[in-house]
PDB file of C-alpha atoms and ligand atoms in Angstrom:
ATOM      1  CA  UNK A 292       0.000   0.000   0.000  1.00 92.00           C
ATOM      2  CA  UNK A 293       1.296   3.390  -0.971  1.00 96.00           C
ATOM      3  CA  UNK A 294      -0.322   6.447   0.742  1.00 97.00           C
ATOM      4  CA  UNK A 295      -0.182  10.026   1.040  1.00 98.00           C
ATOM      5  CA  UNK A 296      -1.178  12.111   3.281  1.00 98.00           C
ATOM      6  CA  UNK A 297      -1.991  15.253   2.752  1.00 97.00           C
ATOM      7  CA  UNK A 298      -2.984  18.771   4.251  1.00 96.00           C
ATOM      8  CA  UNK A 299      -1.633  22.616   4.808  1.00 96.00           C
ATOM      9  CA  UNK A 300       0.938  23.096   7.367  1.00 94.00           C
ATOM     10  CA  UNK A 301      -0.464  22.549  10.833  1.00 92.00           C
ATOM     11  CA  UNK A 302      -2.402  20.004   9.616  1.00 96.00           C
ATOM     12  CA  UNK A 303      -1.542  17.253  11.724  1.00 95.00           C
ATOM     13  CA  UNK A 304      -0.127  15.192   8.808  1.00 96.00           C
ATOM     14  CA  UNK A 305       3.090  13.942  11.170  1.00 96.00           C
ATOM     15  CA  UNK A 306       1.013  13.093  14.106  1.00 96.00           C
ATOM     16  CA  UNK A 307      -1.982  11.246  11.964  1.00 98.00           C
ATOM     17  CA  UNK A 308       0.628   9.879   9.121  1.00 98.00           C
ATOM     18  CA  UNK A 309       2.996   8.590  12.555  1.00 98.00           C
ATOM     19  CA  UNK A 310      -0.005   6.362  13.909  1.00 98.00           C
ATOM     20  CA  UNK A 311      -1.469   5.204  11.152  1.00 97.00           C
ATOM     21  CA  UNK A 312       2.147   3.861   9.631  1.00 97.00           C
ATOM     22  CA  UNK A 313       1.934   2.019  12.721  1.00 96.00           C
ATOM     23  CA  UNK A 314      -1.385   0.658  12.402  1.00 96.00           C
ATOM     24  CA  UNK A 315      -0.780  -0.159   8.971  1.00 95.00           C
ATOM     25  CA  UNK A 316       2.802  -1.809   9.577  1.00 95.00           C
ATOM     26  CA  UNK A 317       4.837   0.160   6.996  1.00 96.00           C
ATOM     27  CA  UNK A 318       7.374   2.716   7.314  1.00 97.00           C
ATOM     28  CA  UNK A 319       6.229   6.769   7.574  1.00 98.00           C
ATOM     29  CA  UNK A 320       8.096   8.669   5.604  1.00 98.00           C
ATOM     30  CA  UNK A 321       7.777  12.352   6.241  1.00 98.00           C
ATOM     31  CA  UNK A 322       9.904  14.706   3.859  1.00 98.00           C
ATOM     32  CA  UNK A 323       9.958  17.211   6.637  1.00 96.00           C
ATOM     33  CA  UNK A 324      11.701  15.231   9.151  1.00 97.00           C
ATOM     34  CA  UNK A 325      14.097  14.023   6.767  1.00 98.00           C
ATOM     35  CA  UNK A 326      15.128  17.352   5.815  1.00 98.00           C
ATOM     36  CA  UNK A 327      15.614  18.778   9.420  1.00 97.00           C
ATOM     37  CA  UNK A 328      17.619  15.552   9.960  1.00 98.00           C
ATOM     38  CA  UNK A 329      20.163  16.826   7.058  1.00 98.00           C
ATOM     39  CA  UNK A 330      20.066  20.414   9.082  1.00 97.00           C
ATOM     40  CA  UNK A 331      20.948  18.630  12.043  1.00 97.00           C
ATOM     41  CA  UNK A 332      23.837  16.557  10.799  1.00 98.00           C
ATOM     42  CA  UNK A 333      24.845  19.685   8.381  1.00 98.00           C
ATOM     43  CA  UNK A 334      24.916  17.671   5.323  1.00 98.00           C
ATOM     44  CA  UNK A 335      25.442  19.595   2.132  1.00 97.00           C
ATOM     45  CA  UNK A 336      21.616  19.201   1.465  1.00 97.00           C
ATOM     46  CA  UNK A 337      20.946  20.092   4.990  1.00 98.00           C
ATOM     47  CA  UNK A 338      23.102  23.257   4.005  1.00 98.00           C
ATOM     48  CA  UNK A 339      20.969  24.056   1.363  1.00 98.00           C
ATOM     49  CA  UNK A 340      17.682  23.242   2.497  1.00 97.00           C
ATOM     50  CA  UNK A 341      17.671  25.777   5.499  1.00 97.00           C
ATOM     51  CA  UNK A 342      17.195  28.742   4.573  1.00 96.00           C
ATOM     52  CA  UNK A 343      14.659  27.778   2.665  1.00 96.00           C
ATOM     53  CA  UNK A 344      12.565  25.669   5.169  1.00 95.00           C
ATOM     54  CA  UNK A 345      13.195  28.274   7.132  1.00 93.00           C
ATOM     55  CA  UNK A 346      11.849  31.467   4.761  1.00 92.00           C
ATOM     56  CA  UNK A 347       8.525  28.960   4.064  1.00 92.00           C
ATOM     57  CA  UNK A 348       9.672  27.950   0.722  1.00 95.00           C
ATOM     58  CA  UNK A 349      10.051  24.577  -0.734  1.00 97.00           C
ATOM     59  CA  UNK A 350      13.342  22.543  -0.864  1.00 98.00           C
ATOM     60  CA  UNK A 351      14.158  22.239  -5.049  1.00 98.00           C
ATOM     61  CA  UNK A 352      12.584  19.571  -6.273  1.00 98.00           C
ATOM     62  CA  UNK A 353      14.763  17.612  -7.813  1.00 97.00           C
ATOM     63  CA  UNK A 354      16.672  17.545  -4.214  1.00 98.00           C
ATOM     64  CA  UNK A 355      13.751  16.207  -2.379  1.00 98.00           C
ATOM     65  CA  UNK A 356      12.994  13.931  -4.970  1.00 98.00           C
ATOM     66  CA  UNK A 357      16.185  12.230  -4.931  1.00 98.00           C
ATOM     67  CA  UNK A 358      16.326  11.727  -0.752  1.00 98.00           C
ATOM     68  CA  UNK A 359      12.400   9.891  -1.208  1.00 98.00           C
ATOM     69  CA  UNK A 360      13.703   7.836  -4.134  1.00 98.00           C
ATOM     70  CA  UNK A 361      16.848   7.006  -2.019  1.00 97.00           C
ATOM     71  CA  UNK A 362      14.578   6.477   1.204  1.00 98.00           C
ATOM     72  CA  UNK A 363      11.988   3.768  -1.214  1.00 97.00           C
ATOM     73  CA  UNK A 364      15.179   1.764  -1.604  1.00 96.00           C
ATOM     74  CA  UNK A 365      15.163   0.915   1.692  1.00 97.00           C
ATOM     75  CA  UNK A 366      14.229  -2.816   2.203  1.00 96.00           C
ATOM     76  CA  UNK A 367      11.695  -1.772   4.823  1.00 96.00           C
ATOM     77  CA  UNK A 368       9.434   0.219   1.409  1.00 96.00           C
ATOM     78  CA  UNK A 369       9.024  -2.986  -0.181  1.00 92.00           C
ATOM     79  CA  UNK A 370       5.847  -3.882   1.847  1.00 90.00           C
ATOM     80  CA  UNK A 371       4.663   0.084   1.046  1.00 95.00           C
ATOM     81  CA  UNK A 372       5.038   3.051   2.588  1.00 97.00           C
ATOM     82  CA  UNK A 373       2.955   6.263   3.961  1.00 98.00           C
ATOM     83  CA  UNK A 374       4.323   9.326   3.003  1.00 98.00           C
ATOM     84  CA  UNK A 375       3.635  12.865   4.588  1.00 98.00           C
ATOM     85  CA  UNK A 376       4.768  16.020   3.116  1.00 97.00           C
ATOM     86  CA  UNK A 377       5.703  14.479  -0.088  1.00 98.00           C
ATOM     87  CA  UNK A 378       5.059  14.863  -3.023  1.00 98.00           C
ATOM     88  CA  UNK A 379       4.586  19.091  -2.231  1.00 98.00           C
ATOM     89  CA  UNK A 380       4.793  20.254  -5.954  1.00 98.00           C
ATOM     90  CA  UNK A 381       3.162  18.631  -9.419  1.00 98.00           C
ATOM     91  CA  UNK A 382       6.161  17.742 -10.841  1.00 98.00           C
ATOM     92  CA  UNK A 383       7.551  15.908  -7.793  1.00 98.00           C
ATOM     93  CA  UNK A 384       3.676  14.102  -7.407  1.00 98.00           C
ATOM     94  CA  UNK A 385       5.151  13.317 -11.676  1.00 98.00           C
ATOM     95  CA  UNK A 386       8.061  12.018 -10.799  1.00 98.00           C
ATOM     96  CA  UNK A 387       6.865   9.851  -7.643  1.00 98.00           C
ATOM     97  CA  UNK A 388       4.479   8.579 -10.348  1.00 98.00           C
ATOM     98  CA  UNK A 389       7.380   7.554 -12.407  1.00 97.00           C
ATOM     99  CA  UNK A 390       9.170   6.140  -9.423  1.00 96.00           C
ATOM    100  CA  UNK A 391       6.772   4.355  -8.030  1.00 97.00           C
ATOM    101  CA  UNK A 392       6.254   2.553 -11.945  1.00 96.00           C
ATOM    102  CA  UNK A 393       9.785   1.364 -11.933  1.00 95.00           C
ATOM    103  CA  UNK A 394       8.380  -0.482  -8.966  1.00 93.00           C
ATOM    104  CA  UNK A 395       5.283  -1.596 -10.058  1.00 94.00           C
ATOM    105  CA  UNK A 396       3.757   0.364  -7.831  1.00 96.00           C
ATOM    106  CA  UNK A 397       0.977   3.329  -7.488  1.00 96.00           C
ATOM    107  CA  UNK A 398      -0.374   5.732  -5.468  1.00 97.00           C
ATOM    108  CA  UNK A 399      -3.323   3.616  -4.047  1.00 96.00           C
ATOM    109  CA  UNK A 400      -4.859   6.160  -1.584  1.00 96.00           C
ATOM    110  CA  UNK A 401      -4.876   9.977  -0.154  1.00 98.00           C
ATOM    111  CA  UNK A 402      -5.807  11.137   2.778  1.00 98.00           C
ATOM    112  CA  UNK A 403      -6.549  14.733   3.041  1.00 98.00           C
ATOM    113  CA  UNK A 404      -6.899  16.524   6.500  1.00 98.00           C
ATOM    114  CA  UNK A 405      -9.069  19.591   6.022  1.00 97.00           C
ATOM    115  CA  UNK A 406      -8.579  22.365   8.953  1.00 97.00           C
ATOM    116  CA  UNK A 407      -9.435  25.757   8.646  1.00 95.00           C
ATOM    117  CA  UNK A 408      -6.479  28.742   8.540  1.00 91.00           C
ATOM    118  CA  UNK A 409      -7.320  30.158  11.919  1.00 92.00           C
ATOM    119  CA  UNK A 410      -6.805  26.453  13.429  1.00 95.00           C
ATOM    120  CA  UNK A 411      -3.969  26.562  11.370  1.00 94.00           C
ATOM    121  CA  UNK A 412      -2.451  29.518  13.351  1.00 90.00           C
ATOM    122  CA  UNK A 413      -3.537  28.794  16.445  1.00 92.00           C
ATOM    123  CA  UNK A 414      -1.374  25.124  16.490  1.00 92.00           C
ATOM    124  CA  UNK A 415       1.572  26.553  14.642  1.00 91.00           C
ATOM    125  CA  UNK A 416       2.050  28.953  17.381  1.00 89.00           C
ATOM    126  CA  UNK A 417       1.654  27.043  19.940  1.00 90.00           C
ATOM    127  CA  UNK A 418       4.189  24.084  18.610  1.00 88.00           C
ATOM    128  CA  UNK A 419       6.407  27.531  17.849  1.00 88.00           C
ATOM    129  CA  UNK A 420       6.549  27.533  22.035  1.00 90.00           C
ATOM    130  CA  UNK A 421       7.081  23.857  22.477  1.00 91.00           C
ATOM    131  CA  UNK A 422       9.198  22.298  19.671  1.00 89.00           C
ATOM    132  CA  UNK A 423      11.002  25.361  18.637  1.00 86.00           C
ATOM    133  CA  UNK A 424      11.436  24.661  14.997  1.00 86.00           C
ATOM    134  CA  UNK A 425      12.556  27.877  13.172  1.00 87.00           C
ATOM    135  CA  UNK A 426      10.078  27.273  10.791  1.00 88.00           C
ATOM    136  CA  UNK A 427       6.985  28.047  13.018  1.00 87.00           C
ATOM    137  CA  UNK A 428       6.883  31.992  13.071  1.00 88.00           C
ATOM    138  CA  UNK A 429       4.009  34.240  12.119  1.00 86.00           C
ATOM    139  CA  UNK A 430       5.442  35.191   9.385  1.00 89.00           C
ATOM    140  CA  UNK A 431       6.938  31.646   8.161  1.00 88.00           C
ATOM    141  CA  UNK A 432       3.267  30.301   8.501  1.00 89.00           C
ATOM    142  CA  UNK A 433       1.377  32.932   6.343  1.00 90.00           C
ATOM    143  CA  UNK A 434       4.855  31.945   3.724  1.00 92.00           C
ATOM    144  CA  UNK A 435       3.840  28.361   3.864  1.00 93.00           C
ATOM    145  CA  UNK A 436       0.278  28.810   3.511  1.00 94.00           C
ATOM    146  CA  UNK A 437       0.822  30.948   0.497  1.00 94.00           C
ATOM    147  CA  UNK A 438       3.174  28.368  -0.748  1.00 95.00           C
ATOM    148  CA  UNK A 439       0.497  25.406   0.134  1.00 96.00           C
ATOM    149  CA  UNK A 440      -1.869  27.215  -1.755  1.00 96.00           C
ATOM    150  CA  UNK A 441       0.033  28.181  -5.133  1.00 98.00           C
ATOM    151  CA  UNK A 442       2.291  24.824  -5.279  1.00 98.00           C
ATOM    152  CA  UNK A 443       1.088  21.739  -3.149  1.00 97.00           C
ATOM    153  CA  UNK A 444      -2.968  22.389  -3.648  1.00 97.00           C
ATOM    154  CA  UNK A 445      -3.058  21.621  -7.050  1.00 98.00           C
ATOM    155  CA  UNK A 446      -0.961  17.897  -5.926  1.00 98.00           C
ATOM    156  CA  UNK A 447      -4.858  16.524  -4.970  1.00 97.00           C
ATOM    157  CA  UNK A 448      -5.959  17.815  -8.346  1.00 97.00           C
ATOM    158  CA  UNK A 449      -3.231  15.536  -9.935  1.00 98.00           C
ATOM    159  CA  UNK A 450      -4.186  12.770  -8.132  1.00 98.00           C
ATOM    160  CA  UNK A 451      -8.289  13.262  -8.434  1.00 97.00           C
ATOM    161  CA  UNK A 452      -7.322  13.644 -12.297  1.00 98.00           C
ATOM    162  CA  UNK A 453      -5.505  10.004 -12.083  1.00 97.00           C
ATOM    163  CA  UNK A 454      -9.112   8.577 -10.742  1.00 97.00           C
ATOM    164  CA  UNK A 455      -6.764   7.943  -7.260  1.00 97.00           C
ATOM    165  CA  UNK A 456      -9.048   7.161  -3.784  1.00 97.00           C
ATOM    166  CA  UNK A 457      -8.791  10.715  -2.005  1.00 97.00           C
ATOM    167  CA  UNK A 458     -10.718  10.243   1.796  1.00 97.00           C
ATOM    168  CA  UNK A 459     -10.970  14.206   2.959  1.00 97.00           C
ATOM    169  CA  UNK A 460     -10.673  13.661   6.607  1.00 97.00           C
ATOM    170  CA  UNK A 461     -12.161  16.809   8.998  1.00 97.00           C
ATOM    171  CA  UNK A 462      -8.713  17.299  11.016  1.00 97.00           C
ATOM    172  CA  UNK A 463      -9.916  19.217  13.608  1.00 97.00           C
ATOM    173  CA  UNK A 464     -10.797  17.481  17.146  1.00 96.00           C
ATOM    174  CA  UNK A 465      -9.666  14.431  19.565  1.00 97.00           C
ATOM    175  CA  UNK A 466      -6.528  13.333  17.760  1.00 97.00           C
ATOM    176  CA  UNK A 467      -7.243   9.540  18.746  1.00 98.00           C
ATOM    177  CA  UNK A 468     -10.818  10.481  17.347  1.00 98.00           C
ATOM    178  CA  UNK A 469      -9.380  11.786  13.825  1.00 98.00           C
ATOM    179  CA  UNK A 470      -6.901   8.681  13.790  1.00 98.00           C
ATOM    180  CA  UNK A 471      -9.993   6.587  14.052  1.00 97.00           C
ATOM    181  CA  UNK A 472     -11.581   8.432  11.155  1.00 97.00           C
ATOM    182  CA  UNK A 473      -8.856   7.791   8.841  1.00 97.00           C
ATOM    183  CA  UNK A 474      -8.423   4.018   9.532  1.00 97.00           C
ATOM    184  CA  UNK A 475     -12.360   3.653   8.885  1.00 96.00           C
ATOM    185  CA  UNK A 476     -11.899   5.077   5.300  1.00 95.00           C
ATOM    186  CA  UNK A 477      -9.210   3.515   4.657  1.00 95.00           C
ATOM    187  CA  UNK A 478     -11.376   0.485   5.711  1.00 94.00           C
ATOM    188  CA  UNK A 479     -14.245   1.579   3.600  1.00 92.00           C
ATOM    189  CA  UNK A 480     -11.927   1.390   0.778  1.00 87.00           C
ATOM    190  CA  UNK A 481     -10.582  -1.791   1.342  1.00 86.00           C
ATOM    191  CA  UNK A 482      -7.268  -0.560   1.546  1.00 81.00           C
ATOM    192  CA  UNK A 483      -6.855  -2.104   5.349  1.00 75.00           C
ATOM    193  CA  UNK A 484      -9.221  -5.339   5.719  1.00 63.00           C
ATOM    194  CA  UNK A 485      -9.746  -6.769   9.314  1.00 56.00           C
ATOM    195  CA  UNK A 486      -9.416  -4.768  12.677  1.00 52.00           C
ATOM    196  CA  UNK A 487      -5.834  -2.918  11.706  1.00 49.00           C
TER     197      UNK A 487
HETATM  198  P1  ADP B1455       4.589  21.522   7.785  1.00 80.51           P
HETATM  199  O1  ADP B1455       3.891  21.063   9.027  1.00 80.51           O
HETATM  200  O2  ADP B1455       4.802  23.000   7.757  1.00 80.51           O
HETATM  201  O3  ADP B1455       3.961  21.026   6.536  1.00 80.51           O
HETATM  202  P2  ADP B1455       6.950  19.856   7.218  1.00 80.51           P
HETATM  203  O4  ADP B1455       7.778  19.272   8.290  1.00 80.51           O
HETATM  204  O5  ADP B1455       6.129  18.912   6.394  1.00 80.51           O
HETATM  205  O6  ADP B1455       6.050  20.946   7.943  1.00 80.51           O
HETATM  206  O7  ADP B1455       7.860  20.718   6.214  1.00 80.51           O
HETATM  207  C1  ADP B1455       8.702  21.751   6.689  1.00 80.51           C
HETATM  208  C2  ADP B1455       9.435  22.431   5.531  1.00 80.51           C
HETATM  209  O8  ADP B1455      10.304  21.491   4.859  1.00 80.51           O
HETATM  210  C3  ADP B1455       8.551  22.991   4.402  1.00 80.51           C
HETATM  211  O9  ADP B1455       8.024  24.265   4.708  1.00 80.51           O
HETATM  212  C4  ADP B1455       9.560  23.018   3.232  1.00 80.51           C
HETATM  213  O10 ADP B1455      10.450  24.113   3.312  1.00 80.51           O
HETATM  214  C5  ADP B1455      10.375  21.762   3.461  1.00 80.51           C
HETATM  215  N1  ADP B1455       9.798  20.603   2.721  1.00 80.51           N
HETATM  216  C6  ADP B1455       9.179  19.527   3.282  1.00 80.51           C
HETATM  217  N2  ADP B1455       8.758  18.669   2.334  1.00 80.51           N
HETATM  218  C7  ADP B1455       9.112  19.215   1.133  1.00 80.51           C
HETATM  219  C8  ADP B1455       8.950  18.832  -0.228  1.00 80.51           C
HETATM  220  N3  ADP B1455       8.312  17.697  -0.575  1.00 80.51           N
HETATM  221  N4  ADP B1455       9.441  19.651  -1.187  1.00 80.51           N
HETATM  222  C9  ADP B1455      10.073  20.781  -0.880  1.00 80.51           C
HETATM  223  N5  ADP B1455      10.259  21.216   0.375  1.00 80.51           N
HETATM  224  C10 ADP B1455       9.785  20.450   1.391  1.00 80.51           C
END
């Protein structure tokens, strides 16, 4: 099973994708994390990538694309994968396509949390105070949200055009509730069977 999810920043697409990888029993792959983790050991793509992540732009694409494709090497893909934060543009959701064919492999489901922009604020803001990521200013935010609007929106259109499953989950409420949500449509769609 390969699955997306997908959603603005805020979202909750680490929490949700993080418990439902486990459910599932495949890795979570979030392009996020990945990236801070080249800040954080200064890699020359960590190098790059910062003052970008931190401005609320997006990482080149053809960068980002080559860390996933390295990731879905990893013997732990083979049994599929959930991805979060990835693909963020139409020509990387174009080349995961092509990736994912040199595997004989698709896209099989999306899952799209839906939370309104004042939500939006309120969490970024408050994670700003917890986790500290130099990402999660104001002013970063209102960068990403421009950004999610312009570049990563139009992903879901690419995907609804390909006639792939897309469950819009409401991602506002009791996280263990919304968690719940998602593994019912993913149920519905039998893309889990039995009690996963
Ligand atoms: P958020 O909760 O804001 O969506 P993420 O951890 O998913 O946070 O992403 C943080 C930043 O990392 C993004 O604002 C962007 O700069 C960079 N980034 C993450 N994924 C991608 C991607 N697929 N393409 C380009 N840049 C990315």
């Amino acid at each position: 099973m390969i699955g997306l999810v997908f959603g603005p920043p805020g979202s909750g697409k680490g929490t949700q994708a993080s418990r439902v990888a486990v459910r599932l029993g495949i890795p979570h792959i979030a392009a996020g994390d990945m990236l801070r983790s080249e800040v954080d050991h200064d890699t020359a793509l960590g190098r790059e990538a910062k003052p970008i992540m931190d401005a609320g732009g997006l990482v080149p694409d053809d960068l980002v694309v080559r860390m996933i494709n390295e990731r879905l090497n990893q013997t732990d893909a083979t049994k599929g994968v959930l991805l979060d934060g990835f693909p963020r543009t139409v020509p990387q959701a174009i080349m995961l396509d092509v990736m994912l064919k040199t595997r004989n492999a698709t896209v099989d489901e999306v899952i799209a949390l839906e939370v309104p922009d004042d939500e939006l604020k309120t969490r970024i803001l408050k994670r700003a105070t917890t986790e500290g990521r130099s990402d999660d200013t104001a002013e970063g935010l209102a960068q990403r949200l421009i950004v999610y609007r312009q570049d990563t929106a139009p992903v879901l259109e690419h995907y609804r055009e390909a006639g792939t499953r897309i469950d819009s989950i409401n991602g506002v409420g009791d996280i263990d509730a919304i968690t719940e949500g998602i593994m019912e449509a993913l149920k519905r769609g039998g893309v889990v069977v039995g009690t996963a």
